[in-house]
XYZ file of C-alpha atoms in Angstrom:
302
model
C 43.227 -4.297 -0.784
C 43.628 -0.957 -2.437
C 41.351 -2.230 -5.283
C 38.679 -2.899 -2.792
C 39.168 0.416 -1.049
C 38.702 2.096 -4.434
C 35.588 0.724 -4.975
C 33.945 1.085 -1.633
C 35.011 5.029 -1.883
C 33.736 5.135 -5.436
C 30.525 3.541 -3.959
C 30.320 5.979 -1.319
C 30.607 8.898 -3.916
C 27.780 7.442 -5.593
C 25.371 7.065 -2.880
C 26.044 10.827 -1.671
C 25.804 11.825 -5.426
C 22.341 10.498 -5.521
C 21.416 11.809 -2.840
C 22.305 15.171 -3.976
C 20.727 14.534 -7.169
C 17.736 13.682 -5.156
C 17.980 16.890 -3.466
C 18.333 19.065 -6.858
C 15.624 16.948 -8.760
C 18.775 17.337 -11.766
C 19.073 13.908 -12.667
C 16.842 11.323 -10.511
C 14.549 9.279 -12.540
C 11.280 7.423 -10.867
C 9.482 4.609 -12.756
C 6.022 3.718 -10.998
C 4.838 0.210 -12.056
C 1.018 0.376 -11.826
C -0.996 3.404 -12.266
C -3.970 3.148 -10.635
C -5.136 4.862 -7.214
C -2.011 4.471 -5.743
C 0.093 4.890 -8.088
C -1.182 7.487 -10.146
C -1.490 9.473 -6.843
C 2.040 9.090 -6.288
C 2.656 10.019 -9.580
C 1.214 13.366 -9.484
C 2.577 13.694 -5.564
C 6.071 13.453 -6.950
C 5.723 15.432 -9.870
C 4.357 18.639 -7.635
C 7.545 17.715 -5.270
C 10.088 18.451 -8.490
C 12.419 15.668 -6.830
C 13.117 13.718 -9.949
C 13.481 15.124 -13.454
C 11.575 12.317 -14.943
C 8.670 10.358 -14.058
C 8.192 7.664 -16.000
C 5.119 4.815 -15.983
C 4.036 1.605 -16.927
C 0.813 -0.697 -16.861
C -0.340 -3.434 -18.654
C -3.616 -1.961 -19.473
C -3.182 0.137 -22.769
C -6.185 2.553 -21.180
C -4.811 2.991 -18.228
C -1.389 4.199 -19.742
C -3.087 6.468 -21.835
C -5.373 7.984 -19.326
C -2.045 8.874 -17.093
C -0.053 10.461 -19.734
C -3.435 12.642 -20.197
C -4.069 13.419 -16.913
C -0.165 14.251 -16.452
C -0.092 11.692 -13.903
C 3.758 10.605 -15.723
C 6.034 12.190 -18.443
C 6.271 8.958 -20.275
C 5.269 5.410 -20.438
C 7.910 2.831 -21.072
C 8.362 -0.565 -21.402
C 9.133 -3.203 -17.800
C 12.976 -3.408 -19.305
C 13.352 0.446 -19.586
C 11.739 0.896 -15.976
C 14.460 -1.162 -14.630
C 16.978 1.889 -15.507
C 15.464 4.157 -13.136
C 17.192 5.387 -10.142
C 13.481 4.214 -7.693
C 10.936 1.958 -8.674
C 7.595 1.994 -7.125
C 5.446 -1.127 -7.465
C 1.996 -1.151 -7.378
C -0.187 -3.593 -8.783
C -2.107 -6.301 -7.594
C -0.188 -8.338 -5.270
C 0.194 -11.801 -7.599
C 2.140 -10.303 -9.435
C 4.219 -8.128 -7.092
C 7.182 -10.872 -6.542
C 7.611 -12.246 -9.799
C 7.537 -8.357 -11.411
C 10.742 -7.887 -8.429
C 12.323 -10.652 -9.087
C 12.511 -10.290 -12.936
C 14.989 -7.179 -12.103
C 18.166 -8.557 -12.703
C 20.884 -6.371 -13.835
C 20.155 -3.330 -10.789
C 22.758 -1.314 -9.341
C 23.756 -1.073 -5.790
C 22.316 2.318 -5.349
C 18.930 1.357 -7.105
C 15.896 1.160 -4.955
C 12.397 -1.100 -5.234
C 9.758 0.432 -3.115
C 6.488 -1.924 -3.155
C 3.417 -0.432 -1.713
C 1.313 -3.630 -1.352
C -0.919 -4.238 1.624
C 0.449 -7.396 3.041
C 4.222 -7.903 3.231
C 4.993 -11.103 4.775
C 4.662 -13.048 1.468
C 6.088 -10.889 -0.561
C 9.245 -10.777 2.238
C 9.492 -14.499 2.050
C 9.564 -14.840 -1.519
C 11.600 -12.218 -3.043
C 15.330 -13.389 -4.921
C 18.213 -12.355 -2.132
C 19.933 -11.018 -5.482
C 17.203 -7.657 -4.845
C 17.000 -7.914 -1.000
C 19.386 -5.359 -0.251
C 17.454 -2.965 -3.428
C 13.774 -3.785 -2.229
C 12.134 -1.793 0.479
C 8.762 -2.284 1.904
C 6.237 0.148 1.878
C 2.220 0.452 2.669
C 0.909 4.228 2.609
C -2.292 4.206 4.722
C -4.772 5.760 2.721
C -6.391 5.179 -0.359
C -10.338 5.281 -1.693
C -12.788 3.283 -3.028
C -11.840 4.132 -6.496
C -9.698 2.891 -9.312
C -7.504 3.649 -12.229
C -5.692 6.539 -12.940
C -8.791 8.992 -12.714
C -9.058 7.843 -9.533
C -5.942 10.005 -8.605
C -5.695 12.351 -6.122
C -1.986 14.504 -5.743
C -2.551 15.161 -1.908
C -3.509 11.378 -0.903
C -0.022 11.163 0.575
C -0.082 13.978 2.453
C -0.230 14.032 6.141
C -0.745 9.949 6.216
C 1.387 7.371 7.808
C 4.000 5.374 5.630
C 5.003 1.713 7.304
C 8.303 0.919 5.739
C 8.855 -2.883 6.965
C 11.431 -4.984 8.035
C 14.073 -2.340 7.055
C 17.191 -3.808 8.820
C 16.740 -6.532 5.624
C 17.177 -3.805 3.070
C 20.135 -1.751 2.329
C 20.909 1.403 4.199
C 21.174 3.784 1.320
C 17.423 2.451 0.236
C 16.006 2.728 3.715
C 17.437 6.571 3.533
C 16.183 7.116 0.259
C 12.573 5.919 0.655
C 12.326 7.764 3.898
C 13.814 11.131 1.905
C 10.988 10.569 -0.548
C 7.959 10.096 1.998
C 8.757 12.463 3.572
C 8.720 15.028 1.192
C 5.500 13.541 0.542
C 4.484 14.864 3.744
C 3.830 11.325 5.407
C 4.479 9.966 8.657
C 6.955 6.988 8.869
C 6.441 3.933 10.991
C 8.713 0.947 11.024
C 7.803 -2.981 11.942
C 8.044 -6.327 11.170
C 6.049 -7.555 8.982
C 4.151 -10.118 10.434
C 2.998 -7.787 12.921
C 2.119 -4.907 10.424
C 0.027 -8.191 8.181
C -1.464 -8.966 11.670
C -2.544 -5.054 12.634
C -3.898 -4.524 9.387
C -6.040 -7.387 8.911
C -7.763 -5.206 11.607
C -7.889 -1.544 10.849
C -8.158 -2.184 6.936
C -9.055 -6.244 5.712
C -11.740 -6.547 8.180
C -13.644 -3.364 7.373
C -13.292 -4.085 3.663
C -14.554 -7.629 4.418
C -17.032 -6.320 6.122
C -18.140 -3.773 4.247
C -18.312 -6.711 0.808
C -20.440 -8.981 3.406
C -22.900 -6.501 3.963
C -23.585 -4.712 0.140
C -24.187 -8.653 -0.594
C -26.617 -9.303 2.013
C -28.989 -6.538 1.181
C -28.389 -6.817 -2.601
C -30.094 -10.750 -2.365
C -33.315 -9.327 -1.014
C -35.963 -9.411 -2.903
C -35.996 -6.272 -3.957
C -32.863 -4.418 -3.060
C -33.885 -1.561 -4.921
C -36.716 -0.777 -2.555
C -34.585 -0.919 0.696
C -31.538 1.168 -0.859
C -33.798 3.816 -1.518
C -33.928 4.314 1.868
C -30.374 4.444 2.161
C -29.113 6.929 5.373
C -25.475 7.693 6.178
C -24.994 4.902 8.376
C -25.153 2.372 5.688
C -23.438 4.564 2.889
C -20.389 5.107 5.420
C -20.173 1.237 6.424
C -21.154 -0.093 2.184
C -18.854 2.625 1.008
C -15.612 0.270 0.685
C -17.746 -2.105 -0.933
C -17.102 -0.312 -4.034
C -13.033 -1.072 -3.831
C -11.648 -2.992 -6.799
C -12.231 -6.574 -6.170
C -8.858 -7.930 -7.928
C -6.809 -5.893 -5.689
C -9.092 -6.994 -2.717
C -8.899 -10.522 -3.507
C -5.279 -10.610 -3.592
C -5.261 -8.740 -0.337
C -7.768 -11.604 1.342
C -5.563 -14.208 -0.651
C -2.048 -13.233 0.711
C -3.195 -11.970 3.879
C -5.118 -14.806 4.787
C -4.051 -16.105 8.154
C -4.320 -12.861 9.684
C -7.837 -12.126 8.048
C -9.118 -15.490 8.862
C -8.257 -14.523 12.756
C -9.921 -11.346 12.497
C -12.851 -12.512 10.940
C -13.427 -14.939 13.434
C -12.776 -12.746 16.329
C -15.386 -10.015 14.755
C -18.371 -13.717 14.318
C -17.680 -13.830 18.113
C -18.311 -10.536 18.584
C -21.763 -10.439 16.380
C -22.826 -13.720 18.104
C -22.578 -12.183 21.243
C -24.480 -9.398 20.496
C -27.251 -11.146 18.826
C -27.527 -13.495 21.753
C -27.943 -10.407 23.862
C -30.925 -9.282 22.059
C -32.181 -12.723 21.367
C -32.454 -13.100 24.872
C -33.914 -9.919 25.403
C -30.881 -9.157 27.791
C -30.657 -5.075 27.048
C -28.956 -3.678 29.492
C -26.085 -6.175 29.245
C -26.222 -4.877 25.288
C -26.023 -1.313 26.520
C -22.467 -2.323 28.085
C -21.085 -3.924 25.707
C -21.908 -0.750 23.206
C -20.656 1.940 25.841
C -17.435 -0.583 25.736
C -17.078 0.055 21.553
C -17.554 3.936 22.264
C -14.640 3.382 24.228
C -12.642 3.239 20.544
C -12.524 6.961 19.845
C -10.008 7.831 22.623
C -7.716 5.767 20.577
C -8.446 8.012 17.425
């Protein structure tokens, strides 16, 4: 009995140890898996904070390593084994490879934390080793770009966003903590849920629209001559094609592991476009004049 009580008060020590590390930036080290928009962005986010006294990176493409040790996006980039070491881990990289990168950790502390920042949680929830359940949190900052790759970094993408950390009361309570101490000195705005129901919202505000925006860059591109209607390009279709330019292996993943949700969505949005092309098939105006003033109707959500 006092053996155990030893422990748990030499555990306790440690967590409020970290946490004052945390605080001083004297001896917290963050390893960020993937360095590409997101990544690299957090990379220089974190480095302006001064909350860890080492950043450190890895990615499997040689160019992209290089490119963020240039751009000072991390100190140093190390090898998968030595990012295990680090007191957080942020992964970000496409998401087939998200669960089998988490559950190749096997020798991590109690007080370690895995923060993935993947778009779509549920599979990733589902599949992940209970041996790093308590050490894993979930994380999806809303915001990004079209862009890719480390030059693609911004420092301030974080800033003033919202953060949903999901299904938290699975994770342990130091690494809920933690994350939230690190977002928020970020500057973000947490949100918690499930994560079938963030997989479910999302397909809306963010799959669809990128679906979307794929869908219609194709259909003007297999006109006969594309070039001669995209030189009449306006803002309307520059704002709407604009996530058309997104990187399609992260997007396919997305559409992959997201799927149920998407499919929903997708068929929800067909509905709506048959309807309206009905309406002006039919010649039926006015009725198409309601059902516009009804989408205006969206900005006093926003």
């Amino acid at each position: 009995m006092i053996v155990v009580l030893l422990s748990l008060w030499r555990l306790k020590n440690n967590f409020l140890l970290r946490f004052q590390n945390l605080k001083s930036g004297a001896y917290m080290q963050a390893g960020i898996i993937g360095l590409g928009l997101i990544g690299g962005s957090l990379g220089l986010a974190l480095r302006e904070s001064k909350m860890f006294k080492r950043i450190f990176g890895f990615d499997n493409k040689p160019l992209h390593a290089q490119q963020a040790l240039s751009l000072g996006v991390v100190d140093e980039c190390i090898s998968l084994k030595e990012i295990e070491e680090c007191d957080v881990i942020f992964v970000s990289i496409p998401m087939s490879s998200v669960v089998d990168t988490i559950n190749g950790f096997c020798n991590l502390l109690p007080t370690q934390t895995i923060i993935d920042l993947s778009s779509a949680k549920s599979f990733i929830k589902d599949n992940i080793k209970d041996s790093v359940r308590k050490n894993y949190v979930g994380a999806h900052p809303m915001n990004g770009t079209e862009y890719s790759g480390p030059k693609a970094a911004q420092r301030d993408l974080f800033k003033d966003k919202i953060l949903i950390l999901t299904d938290t009361e699975d994770s342990g309570e130091f690494q809920v903590s933690f994350a939230k101490e690190i977002f928020v000195n970020l500057g973000m705005r947490i949100v918690k849920m499930d994560s079938k129901n963030h997989d479910e919202h999302v397909a809306y505000i963010s799959h669809l629209p990128h679906i979307i925006s794929f869908a219609l860059a194709n259909t003007v591109l297999v006109q006969e001559s594309p070039e001669n209607i995209l030189a009449l390009v306006g803002g309307g279709f520059k704002s709407m094609s604009r996530l058309a330019n997104s990187h399609p292996i992260t997007w396919r993943d997305i559409f992959r592991f997201n799927k149920k949700h998407l499919m929903n969505a997708i068929v929800e949005f067909e509905g709506n476009l048959s309807f309206a092309k009905n309406l002006i098939e039919n010649e039926n105006y006015d009725e198409l004049e309601k059902w516009m003033k009804k989408a205006n109707g969206l900005r006093d959500f926003m």
